[in-house]
mmCIF file of C-alpha atoms (C1' of nucleotides) in Angstrom:
data_model
loop_
_atom_site.group_PDB
_atom_site.id
_atom_site.type_symbol
_atom_site.label_atom_id
_atom_site.label_comp_id
_atom_site.label_asym_id
_atom_site.label_seq_id
_atom_site.Cartn_x
_atom_site.Cartn_y
_atom_site.Cartn_z
ATOM 1 C CA UNK A 1 77.045 -28.828 -9.692
ATOM 2 C CA UNK A 2 79.252 -31.621 -10.647
ATOM 3 C CA UNK A 3 79.045 -31.131 -14.842
ATOM 4 C CA UNK A 4 81.298 -30.428 -17.256
ATOM 5 C CA UNK A 5 82.470 -27.126 -18.253
ATOM 6 C CA UNK A 6 80.586 -25.658 -21.745
ATOM 7 C CA UNK A 7 84.643 -25.421 -23.046
ATOM 8 C CA UNK A 8 84.455 -29.587 -22.879
ATOM 9 C CA UNK A 9 80.671 -29.910 -23.874
ATOM 10 C CA UNK A 10 81.964 -27.597 -26.741
ATOM 11 C CA UNK A 11 85.471 -29.537 -27.732
ATOM 12 C CA UNK A 12 83.097 -32.930 -27.684
ATOM 13 C CA UNK A 13 81.204 -31.272 -30.256
ATOM 14 C CA UNK A 14 83.850 -30.474 -32.070
ATOM 15 C CA UNK A 15 86.495 -33.616 -32.011
ATOM 16 C CA UNK A 16 83.113 -35.512 -32.851
ATOM 17 C CA UNK A 17 82.616 -33.371 -35.491
ATOM 18 C CA UNK A 18 86.234 -33.665 -36.628
ATOM 19 C CA UNK A 19 86.604 -37.333 -36.377
ATOM 20 C CA UNK A 20 83.369 -38.098 -39.020
ATOM 21 C CA UNK A 21 84.694 -34.989 -41.229
ATOM 22 C CA UNK A 22 87.064 -36.274 -43.935
ATOM 23 C CA UNK A 23 89.262 -32.703 -44.457
ATOM 24 C CA UNK A 24 90.240 -29.606 -41.996
ATOM 25 C CA UNK A 25 87.143 -28.510 -40.876
ATOM 26 C CA UNK A 26 87.692 -24.495 -40.222
ATOM 27 C CA UNK A 27 86.512 -23.029 -36.654
ATOM 28 C CA UNK A 28 84.146 -20.789 -39.406
ATOM 29 C CA UNK A 29 82.535 -23.979 -40.527
ATOM 30 C CA UNK A 30 81.805 -25.797 -36.933
ATOM 31 C CA UNK A 31 80.238 -22.751 -35.688
ATOM 32 C CA UNK A 32 77.991 -21.791 -38.112
ATOM 33 C CA UNK A 33 76.862 -25.250 -38.206
ATOM 34 C CA UNK A 34 76.131 -25.723 -34.302
ATOM 35 C CA UNK A 35 75.422 -22.323 -34.200
ATOM 36 C CA UNK A 36 78.358 -21.884 -31.509
ATOM 37 C CA UNK A 37 79.751 -18.547 -31.173
ATOM 38 C CA UNK A 38 82.855 -18.520 -33.504
ATOM 39 C CA UNK A 39 85.169 -16.525 -30.923
ATOM 40 C CA UNK A 40 84.542 -18.856 -28.644
ATOM 41 C CA UNK A 41 85.010 -22.228 -30.421
ATOM 42 C CA UNK A 42 88.095 -20.840 -31.875
ATOM 43 C CA UNK A 43 89.604 -20.872 -28.799
ATOM 44 C CA UNK A 44 88.622 -24.143 -27.766
ATOM 45 C CA UNK A 45 90.471 -25.216 -31.445
ATOM 46 C CA UNK A 46 93.339 -23.471 -30.544
ATOM 47 C CA UNK A 47 93.372 -25.718 -27.217
ATOM 48 C CA UNK A 48 93.163 -28.562 -28.606
ATOM 49 C CA UNK A 49 95.643 -27.907 -31.664
ATOM 50 C CA UNK A 50 98.135 -26.888 -28.802
ATOM 51 C CA UNK A 51 97.706 -29.795 -26.843
ATOM 52 C CA UNK A 52 98.178 -32.177 -30.306
ATOM 53 C CA UNK A 53 94.878 -33.485 -30.318
ATOM 54 C CA UNK A 54 94.217 -32.226 -33.566
ATOM 55 C CA UNK A 55 96.392 -30.450 -36.049
ATOM 56 C CA UNK A 56 96.443 -27.027 -37.520
ATOM 57 C CA UNK A 57 96.992 -26.153 -40.632
ATOM 58 C CA UNK A 58 96.696 -22.342 -42.071
ATOM 59 C CA UNK A 59 95.737 -20.354 -44.762
ATOM 60 C CA UNK A 60 92.871 -20.431 -47.257
ATOM 61 C CA UNK A 61 91.717 -24.071 -46.673
ATOM 62 C CA UNK A 62 93.905 -24.603 -43.585
ATOM 63 C CA UNK A 63 91.130 -26.325 -40.540
ATOM 64 C CA UNK A 64 92.216 -28.220 -38.181
ATOM 65 C CA UNK A 65 91.488 -32.120 -38.530
ATOM 66 C CA UNK A 66 92.243 -35.126 -35.359
ATOM 67 C CA UNK A 67 95.647 -35.997 -34.665
ATOM 68 C CA UNK A 68 95.118 -39.612 -33.712
ATOM 69 C CA UNK A 69 92.648 -41.738 -34.575
ATOM 70 C CA UNK A 70 89.294 -41.336 -32.472
ATOM 71 C CA UNK A 71 90.059 -44.389 -30.379
ATOM 72 C CA UNK A 72 92.823 -42.550 -29.753
ATOM 73 C CA UNK A 73 90.926 -39.790 -27.469
ATOM 74 C CA UNK A 74 89.693 -40.135 -24.210
ATOM 75 C CA UNK A 75 87.402 -38.566 -22.250
ATOM 76 C CA UNK A 76 89.610 -38.178 -20.049
ATOM 77 C CA UNK A 77 91.901 -36.790 -21.512
ATOM 78 C CA UNK A 78 89.976 -34.225 -23.348
ATOM 79 C CA UNK A 79 88.845 -32.617 -19.864
ATOM 80 C CA UNK A 80 92.575 -32.813 -18.946
ATOM 81 C CA UNK A 81 93.668 -30.213 -22.107
ATOM 82 C CA UNK A 82 90.631 -28.429 -21.538
ATOM 83 C CA UNK A 83 90.273 -27.887 -18.053
ATOM 84 C CA UNK A 84 93.363 -28.837 -16.552
ATOM 85 C CA UNK A 85 94.078 -32.255 -14.361
ATOM 86 C CA UNK A 86 90.723 -33.522 -13.298
ATOM 87 C CA UNK A 87 90.310 -33.273 -9.184
ATOM 88 C CA UNK A 88 87.366 -35.422 -8.307
ATOM 89 C CA UNK A 89 87.726 -34.425 -4.677
ATOM 90 C CA UNK A 90 90.542 -31.693 -3.308
ATOM 91 C CA UNK A 91 93.259 -33.914 -1.680
ATOM 92 C CA UNK A 92 92.913 -36.705 -4.855
ATOM 93 C CA UNK A 93 96.838 -34.770 -6.098
ATOM 94 C CA UNK A 94 98.149 -33.291 -3.315
ATOM 95 C CA UNK A 95 97.329 -34.306 0.158
ATOM 96 C CA UNK A 96 99.303 -31.802 2.093
ATOM 97 C CA UNK A 97 96.875 -28.966 0.796
ATOM 98 C CA UNK A 98 94.363 -30.787 3.006
ATOM 99 C CA UNK A 99 93.542 -29.402 6.311
ATOM 100 C CA UNK A 100 92.369 -32.056 7.959
ATOM 101 C CA UNK A 101 94.128 -34.889 6.320
ATOM 102 C CA UNK A 102 95.468 -36.454 9.865
ATOM 103 C CA UNK A 103 92.151 -36.591 10.958
ATOM 104 C CA UNK A 104 89.804 -37.192 8.290
ATOM 105 C CA UNK A 105 88.097 -40.261 7.690
ATOM 106 C CA UNK A 106 87.446 -40.173 4.184
ATOM 107 C CA UNK A 107 90.792 -39.851 2.696
ATOM 108 C CA UNK A 108 90.658 -43.577 1.292
ATOM 109 C CA UNK A 109 87.341 -44.197 -0.085
ATOM 110 C CA UNK A 110 87.528 -40.730 -1.826
ATOM 111 C CA UNK A 111 90.017 -41.201 -3.564
ATOM 112 C CA UNK A 112 89.563 -44.731 -5.020
ATOM 113 C CA UNK A 113 86.537 -42.783 -5.951
ATOM 114 C CA UNK A 114 88.049 -40.591 -7.460
ATOM 115 C CA UNK A 115 90.470 -43.405 -9.087
ATOM 116 C CA UNK A 116 87.283 -44.846 -10.664
ATOM 117 C CA UNK A 117 85.788 -42.076 -11.808
ATOM 118 C CA UNK A 118 89.265 -41.230 -13.795
ATOM 119 C CA UNK A 119 89.476 -45.254 -15.483
ATOM 120 C CA UNK A 120 85.790 -44.792 -16.354
ATOM 121 C CA UNK A 121 86.707 -41.360 -18.565
ATOM 122 C CA UNK A 122 90.258 -43.056 -19.413
ATOM 123 C CA UNK A 123 87.929 -45.345 -20.925
ATOM 124 C CA UNK A 124 85.237 -44.173 -22.063
ATOM 125 C CA UNK A 125 86.863 -42.713 -25.854
ATOM 126 C CA UNK A 126 85.845 -40.275 -28.513
ATOM 127 C CA UNK A 127 84.572 -42.652 -31.165
ATOM 128 C CA UNK A 128 82.419 -44.324 -28.189
ATOM 129 C CA UNK A 129 80.772 -41.023 -28.203
ATOM 130 C CA UNK A 130 80.576 -40.411 -32.335
ATOM 131 C CA UNK A 131 79.582 -44.132 -32.311
ATOM 132 C CA UNK A 132 77.245 -44.282 -29.795
ATOM 133 C CA UNK A 133 78.038 -47.401 -28.411
ATOM 134 C CA UNK A 134 76.079 -48.997 -25.428
ATOM 135 C CA UNK A 135 78.517 -48.379 -22.369
ATOM 136 C CA UNK A 136 78.120 -51.198 -20.168
ATOM 137 C CA UNK A 137 76.812 -50.806 -17.232
ATOM 138 C CA UNK A 138 78.254 -49.110 -13.908
ATOM 139 C CA UNK B 1 87.256 -29.134 -12.756
ATOM 140 C CA UNK B 2 84.697 -31.310 -12.330
ATOM 141 C CA UNK B 3 85.126 -31.822 -8.317
ATOM 142 C CA UNK B 4 82.510 -31.962 -5.582
ATOM 143 C CA UNK B 5 82.450 -28.601 -3.931
ATOM 144 C CA UNK B 6 83.945 -28.585 -0.559
ATOM 145 C CA UNK B 7 80.370 -28.775 0.951
ATOM 146 C CA UNK B 8 80.040 -31.571 -0.432
ATOM 147 C CA UNK B 9 83.393 -32.791 1.269
ATOM 148 C CA UNK B 10 82.555 -31.271 4.561
ATOM 149 C CA UNK B 11 79.430 -32.745 4.022
ATOM 150 C CA UNK B 12 80.918 -36.658 3.972
ATOM 151 C CA UNK B 13 83.105 -35.862 6.505
ATOM 152 C CA UNK B 14 80.201 -35.074 8.896
ATOM 153 C CA UNK B 15 78.087 -37.650 8.130
ATOM 154 C CA UNK B 16 81.279 -39.570 8.557
ATOM 155 C CA UNK B 17 81.392 -38.569 11.841
ATOM 156 C CA UNK B 18 77.572 -39.050 12.690
ATOM 157 C CA UNK B 19 78.061 -42.257 10.878
ATOM 158 C CA UNK B 20 80.288 -43.780 13.826
ATOM 159 C CA UNK B 21 79.185 -41.470 16.608
ATOM 160 C CA UNK B 22 76.588 -43.514 19.245
ATOM 161 C CA UNK B 23 74.737 -39.934 20.722
ATOM 162 C CA UNK B 24 73.725 -36.463 18.779
ATOM 163 C CA UNK B 25 77.328 -34.001 18.260
ATOM 164 C CA UNK B 26 77.171 -30.695 17.829
ATOM 165 C CA UNK B 27 78.041 -28.446 15.623
ATOM 166 C CA UNK B 28 81.343 -27.361 17.989
ATOM 167 C CA UNK B 29 82.329 -30.680 18.652
ATOM 168 C CA UNK B 30 83.021 -31.979 14.780
ATOM 169 C CA UNK B 31 84.640 -28.677 13.819
ATOM 170 C CA UNK B 32 86.800 -28.385 16.453
ATOM 171 C CA UNK B 33 87.846 -31.483 16.335
ATOM 172 C CA UNK B 34 88.126 -31.661 11.962
ATOM 173 C CA UNK B 35 89.439 -27.929 13.187
ATOM 174 C CA UNK B 36 86.986 -26.799 10.243
ATOM 175 C CA UNK B 37 85.358 -23.397 10.131
ATOM 176 C CA UNK B 38 82.089 -23.463 12.644
ATOM 177 C CA UNK B 39 79.469 -20.767 10.999
ATOM 178 C CA UNK B 40 80.137 -23.561 7.860
ATOM 179 C CA UNK B 41 80.226 -26.527 9.266
ATOM 180 C CA UNK B 42 76.611 -25.492 11.314
ATOM 181 C CA UNK B 43 75.014 -24.250 8.284
ATOM 182 C CA UNK B 44 75.799 -27.813 6.147
ATOM 183 C CA UNK B 45 74.282 -29.828 8.916
ATOM 184 C CA UNK B 46 70.999 -26.752 8.901
ATOM 185 C CA UNK B 47 70.654 -28.484 5.210
ATOM 186 C CA UNK B 48 71.166 -32.016 6.530
ATOM 187 C CA UNK B 49 69.043 -31.421 8.727
ATOM 188 C CA UNK B 50 66.432 -29.818 6.072
ATOM 189 C CA UNK B 51 67.016 -32.202 3.723
ATOM 190 C CA UNK B 52 66.009 -35.473 6.504
ATOM 191 C CA UNK B 53 69.776 -36.266 6.794
ATOM 192 C CA UNK B 54 70.157 -36.002 9.716
ATOM 193 C CA UNK B 55 68.056 -35.358 13.099
ATOM 194 C CA UNK B 56 68.658 -31.850 15.109
ATOM 195 C CA UNK B 57 68.120 -32.349 18.818
ATOM 196 C CA UNK B 58 67.944 -27.738 20.352
ATOM 197 C CA UNK B 59 68.891 -27.169 23.475
ATOM 198 C CA UNK B 60 72.397 -27.871 26.120
ATOM 199 C CA UNK B 61 73.361 -31.737 25.503
ATOM 200 C CA UNK B 62 71.995 -31.169 21.936
ATOM 201 C CA UNK B 63 73.705 -32.150 18.452
ATOM 202 C CA UNK B 64 72.901 -34.278 15.461
ATOM 203 C CA UNK B 65 72.187 -37.989 14.917
ATOM 204 C CA UNK B 66 71.408 -39.779 11.456
ATOM 205 C CA UNK B 67 68.331 -39.751 10.893
ATOM 206 C CA UNK B 68 68.396 -43.759 8.572
ATOM 207 C CA UNK B 69 71.265 -46.007 8.220
ATOM 208 C CA UNK B 70 74.702 -45.358 6.817
ATOM 209 C CA UNK B 71 73.952 -47.780 3.675
ATOM 210 C CA UNK B 72 70.338 -46.118 3.511
ATOM 211 C CA UNK B 73 71.954 -42.983 2.245
ATOM 212 C CA UNK B 74 73.756 -42.449 -0.628
ATOM 213 C CA UNK B 75 76.675 -40.546 -1.922
ATOM 214 C CA UNK B 76 73.900 -39.793 -5.237
ATOM 215 C CA UNK B 77 71.632 -38.128 -2.129
ATOM 216 C CA UNK B 78 74.308 -35.998 -0.490
ATOM 217 C CA UNK B 79 75.647 -34.691 -3.538
ATOM 218 C CA UNK B 80 71.727 -33.280 -4.377
ATOM 219 C CA UNK B 81 71.528 -31.777 -0.969
ATOM 220 C CA UNK B 82 74.252 -29.824 -0.839
ATOM 221 C CA UNK B 83 74.726 -28.688 -4.242
ATOM 222 C CA UNK B 84 71.326 -29.171 -6.274
ATOM 223 C CA UNK B 85 69.867 -31.592 -8.496
ATOM 224 C CA UNK B 86 73.368 -33.806 -10.368
ATOM 225 C CA UNK B 87 73.672 -32.267 -13.646
ATOM 226 C CA UNK B 88 76.888 -34.134 -15.109
ATOM 227 C CA UNK B 89 75.916 -32.782 -18.696
ATOM 228 C CA UNK B 90 73.475 -29.420 -18.903
ATOM 229 C CA UNK B 91 71.380 -31.125 -21.482
ATOM 230 C CA UNK B 92 71.025 -34.410 -19.221
ATOM 231 C CA UNK B 93 67.300 -33.185 -17.748
ATOM 232 C CA UNK B 94 66.330 -30.371 -19.722
ATOM 233 C CA UNK B 95 67.113 -30.994 -23.489
ATOM 234 C CA UNK B 96 64.789 -28.125 -24.232
ATOM 235 C CA UNK B 97 67.724 -25.661 -22.677
ATOM 236 C CA UNK B 98 69.834 -27.408 -25.116
ATOM 237 C CA UNK B 99 70.917 -24.260 -28.152
ATOM 238 C CA UNK B 100 72.409 -27.277 -30.087
ATOM 239 C CA UNK B 101 70.014 -29.940 -29.679
ATOM 240 C CA UNK B 102 69.169 -29.862 -32.797
ATOM 241 C CA UNK B 103 72.274 -31.115 -34.823
ATOM 242 C CA UNK B 104 74.232 -31.908 -31.132
ATOM 243 C CA UNK B 105 76.296 -34.811 -32.011
ATOM 244 C CA UNK B 106 76.818 -36.142 -28.766
ATOM 245 C CA UNK B 107 73.230 -35.765 -26.779
ATOM 246 C CA UNK B 108 72.603 -39.638 -27.181
ATOM 247 C CA UNK B 109 76.273 -40.641 -25.032
ATOM 248 C CA UNK B 110 76.818 -37.479 -22.731
ATOM 249 C CA UNK B 111 72.998 -38.295 -21.503
ATOM 250 C CA UNK B 112 74.433 -42.837 -20.943
ATOM 251 C CA UNK B 113 77.645 -40.642 -19.432
ATOM 252 C CA UNK B 114 75.564 -39.207 -17.083
ATOM 253 C CA UNK B 115 73.208 -42.046 -16.350
ATOM 254 C CA UNK B 116 76.363 -44.539 -15.993
ATOM 255 C CA UNK B 117 77.772 -41.778 -13.411
ATOM 256 C CA UNK B 118 74.547 -40.831 -11.391
ATOM 257 C CA UNK B 119 74.176 -44.887 -11.071
ATOM 258 C CA UNK B 120 77.810 -45.206 -9.492
ATOM 259 C CA UNK B 121 76.800 -42.549 -7.653
ATOM 260 C CA UNK B 122 73.744 -44.177 -5.982
ATOM 261 C CA UNK B 123 75.591 -47.417 -5.454
ATOM 262 C CA UNK B 124 78.020 -45.928 -3.363
ATOM 263 C CA UNK B 125 77.108 -45.794 -0.026
ATOM 264 C CA UNK B 126 78.194 -43.717 3.305
ATOM 265 C CA UNK B 127 78.405 -46.781 4.803
ATOM 266 C CA UNK B 128 80.913 -47.517 1.576
ATOM 267 C CA UNK B 129 83.026 -44.313 2.605
ATOM 268 C CA UNK B 130 82.983 -44.852 6.231
ATOM 269 C CA UNK B 131 84.154 -48.653 6.436
ATOM 270 C CA UNK B 132 86.328 -47.520 3.071
ATOM 271 C CA UNK B 133 85.395 -50.741 1.244
ATOM 272 C CA UNK B 134 87.052 -51.977 -1.170
ATOM 273 C CA UNK B 135 85.477 -50.118 -4.724
ATOM 274 C CA UNK B 136 84.444 -52.535 -7.551
ATOM 275 C CA UNK B 137 86.379 -51.956 -10.534
ATOM 276 C CA UNK B 138 84.774 -49.901 -13.057
ATOM 277 C "C1'" DG C 1 98.439 -8.498 -52.126
ATOM 278 C "C1'" DA C 2 93.003 -9.545 -50.836
ATOM 279 C "C1'" DA C 3 91.341 -12.648 -48.513
ATOM 280 C "C1'" DA C 4 90.997 -16.429 -45.192
ATOM 281 C "C1'" DA C 5 92.576 -18.513 -42.289
ATOM 282 C "C1'" DG C 6 94.853 -20.039 -37.474
ATOM 283 C "C1'" DC C 7 98.127 -18.040 -33.937
ATOM 284 C "C1'" DG C 8 98.646 -15.586 -29.203
ATOM 285 C "C1'" DT C 9 97.590 -13.170 -25.377
ATOM 286 C "C1'" DA C 10 95.434 -10.319 -22.788
ATOM 287 C "C1'" DC C 11 91.085 -8.705 -21.857
ATOM 288 C "C1'" DC C 12 85.620 -8.465 -19.330
ATOM 289 C "C1'" DA C 13 81.397 -9.179 -16.337
ATOM 290 C "C1'" DA C 14 78.415 -12.339 -14.610
ATOM 291 C "C1'" DG C 15 77.505 -15.981 -11.581
ATOM 292 C "C1'" DC C 16 78.973 -19.098 -7.895
ATOM 293 C "C1'" DC C 17 81.364 -20.660 -3.666
ATOM 294 C "C1'" DA C 18 83.136 -20.226 -0.116
ATOM 295 C "C1'" DG C 19 82.772 -18.298 4.338
ATOM 296 C "C1'" DT C 20 80.557 -14.758 7.859
ATOM 297 C "C1'" DG C 21 77.151 -12.607 10.984
ATOM 298 C "C1'" DC C 22 73.364 -11.987 12.819
ATOM 299 C "C1'" DT C 23 68.787 -11.967 15.430
ATOM 300 C "C1'" DA C 24 65.730 -15.628 17.551
ATOM 301 C "C1'" DT C 25 64.375 -20.266 19.324
ATOM 302 C "C1'" DT C 26 64.300 -24.545 22.296
ATOM 303 C "C1'" DT C 27 66.151 -26.871 25.830
ATOM 304 C "C1'" DT C 28 68.174 -28.089 30.214
ATOM 305 C "C1'" DA C 29 71.030 -26.670 34.597
ATOM 306 C "C1'" DG C 30 71.640 -24.807 38.075
ATOM 307 C "C1'" DC D 1 63.975 -18.531 37.062
ATOM 308 C "C1'" DT D 2 67.758 -17.146 35.030
ATOM 309 C "C1'" DA D 3 71.833 -18.002 31.592
ATOM 310 C "C1'" DA D 4 74.356 -21.511 28.433
ATOM 311 C "C1'" DA D 5 74.442 -24.177 24.721
ATOM 312 C "C1'" DA D 6 72.587 -25.291 21.469
ATOM 313 C "C1'" DT D 7 69.945 -25.089 16.563
ATOM 314 C "C1'" DA D 8 66.649 -22.300 12.842
ATOM 315 C "C1'" DG D 9 66.477 -19.353 9.130
ATOM 316 C "C1'" DC D 10 67.526 -15.707 7.126
ATOM 317 C "C1'" DA D 11 71.361 -12.069 4.480
ATOM 318 C "C1'" DC D 12 75.148 -10.773 2.959
ATOM 319 C "C1'" DT D 13 80.100 -10.790 1.057
ATOM 320 C "C1'" DG D 14 84.645 -11.054 -1.772
ATOM 321 C "C1'" DG D 15 87.659 -13.672 -4.665
ATOM 322 C "C1'" DC D 16 87.819 -16.776 -8.266
ATOM 323 C "C1'" DT D 17 86.135 -19.352 -12.413
ATOM 324 C "C1'" DT D 18 83.468 -19.525 -15.982
ATOM 325 C "C1'" DG D 19 81.252 -17.974 -20.599
ATOM 326 C "C1'" DG D 20 82.524 -15.081 -23.707
ATOM 327 C "C1'" DT D 21 85.360 -10.941 -26.172
ATOM 328 C "C1'" DA D 22 88.754 -8.453 -28.812
ATOM 329 C "C1'" DC D 23 92.607 -7.414 -31.256
ATOM 330 C "C1'" DG D 24 97.114 -7.598 -33.779
ATOM 331 C "C1'" DC D 25 99.800 -11.254 -35.560
ATOM 332 C "C1'" DT D 26 101.109 -14.602 -39.257
ATOM 333 C "C1'" DT D 27 100.360 -17.536 -42.925
ATOM 334 C "C1'" DT D 28 98.973 -19.759 -47.195
ATOM 335 C "C1'" DT D 29 96.468 -19.675 -51.435
ATOM 336 C "C1'" DC D 30 93.929 -17.744 -55.708
#
DNA sequence: GAAAAGCGTACCAAGCCAGTGCTATTTTAG
DNA sequence: CTAAAATAGCACTGGCTTGGTACGCTTTTC
């Protein structure tokens, strides 16, 4: 139904939390703070670390910190890192896969739509999400 | 991965086609024209008819026509009719269902985001999709 | 050397989605 | 009046995605 996946939801919560913290935060800390399943969010933090969004420190007192400033991380990037490439319409990236590409009347407008959504999600930064800035009306 | 479902994709194609036709179009016609599975698109047309987006005529020479003008049908409505209510984030409509609502740092901004996307999809009409109007940049 | 933390990878169950099938009803053509 | 062309209304299914779990390993501090 066109929604963000739970993992992305969690990732946003995690990153927001890291963005507001000063030192490294462990998976354990976050999971107990928000009452979320620990293995789940540990996995997500691993993904975020593998994707260079957060830096990890091992060992006691270790944890995660943002690798970039919150205004340098876009919503689009978070979605991409967790859920894979953002394909609003199937043919957005692989026109060859479309069975009806020759006759499909909606290709161009749907791709334009895709582009707008993408730009939109690029323009929303983690900082916006944290600070709850007023978002400009569409 | 945050994409329109195939059914919505098909529905847009169908509605665009109906919007450009003059008389009633049968499921058979559309499916052979776009090489799409006939039972599938028949089902979708049934849904569209049940939701008052198209009018149906039974019998030989029957088929479907738009029930409203193309500029009176929004993308949001198409999605809603086919895929159910549009929930960009889980808590958008039912805050009570959110396990972390008390502490979740992202509620307000994500709901704002939800609102913007929704307005956006409300503002795109079938006519825009058909005529491939230049969509305003976000 | 024990505990706290992250790393890597594999696995599983439930739900959703795309697609199919079947039977009944309505309408027109001949 | 009957056959054919259509829609109506179901119910079903197989496979993929998603949310979540498990386990063994390495690194770091005390």
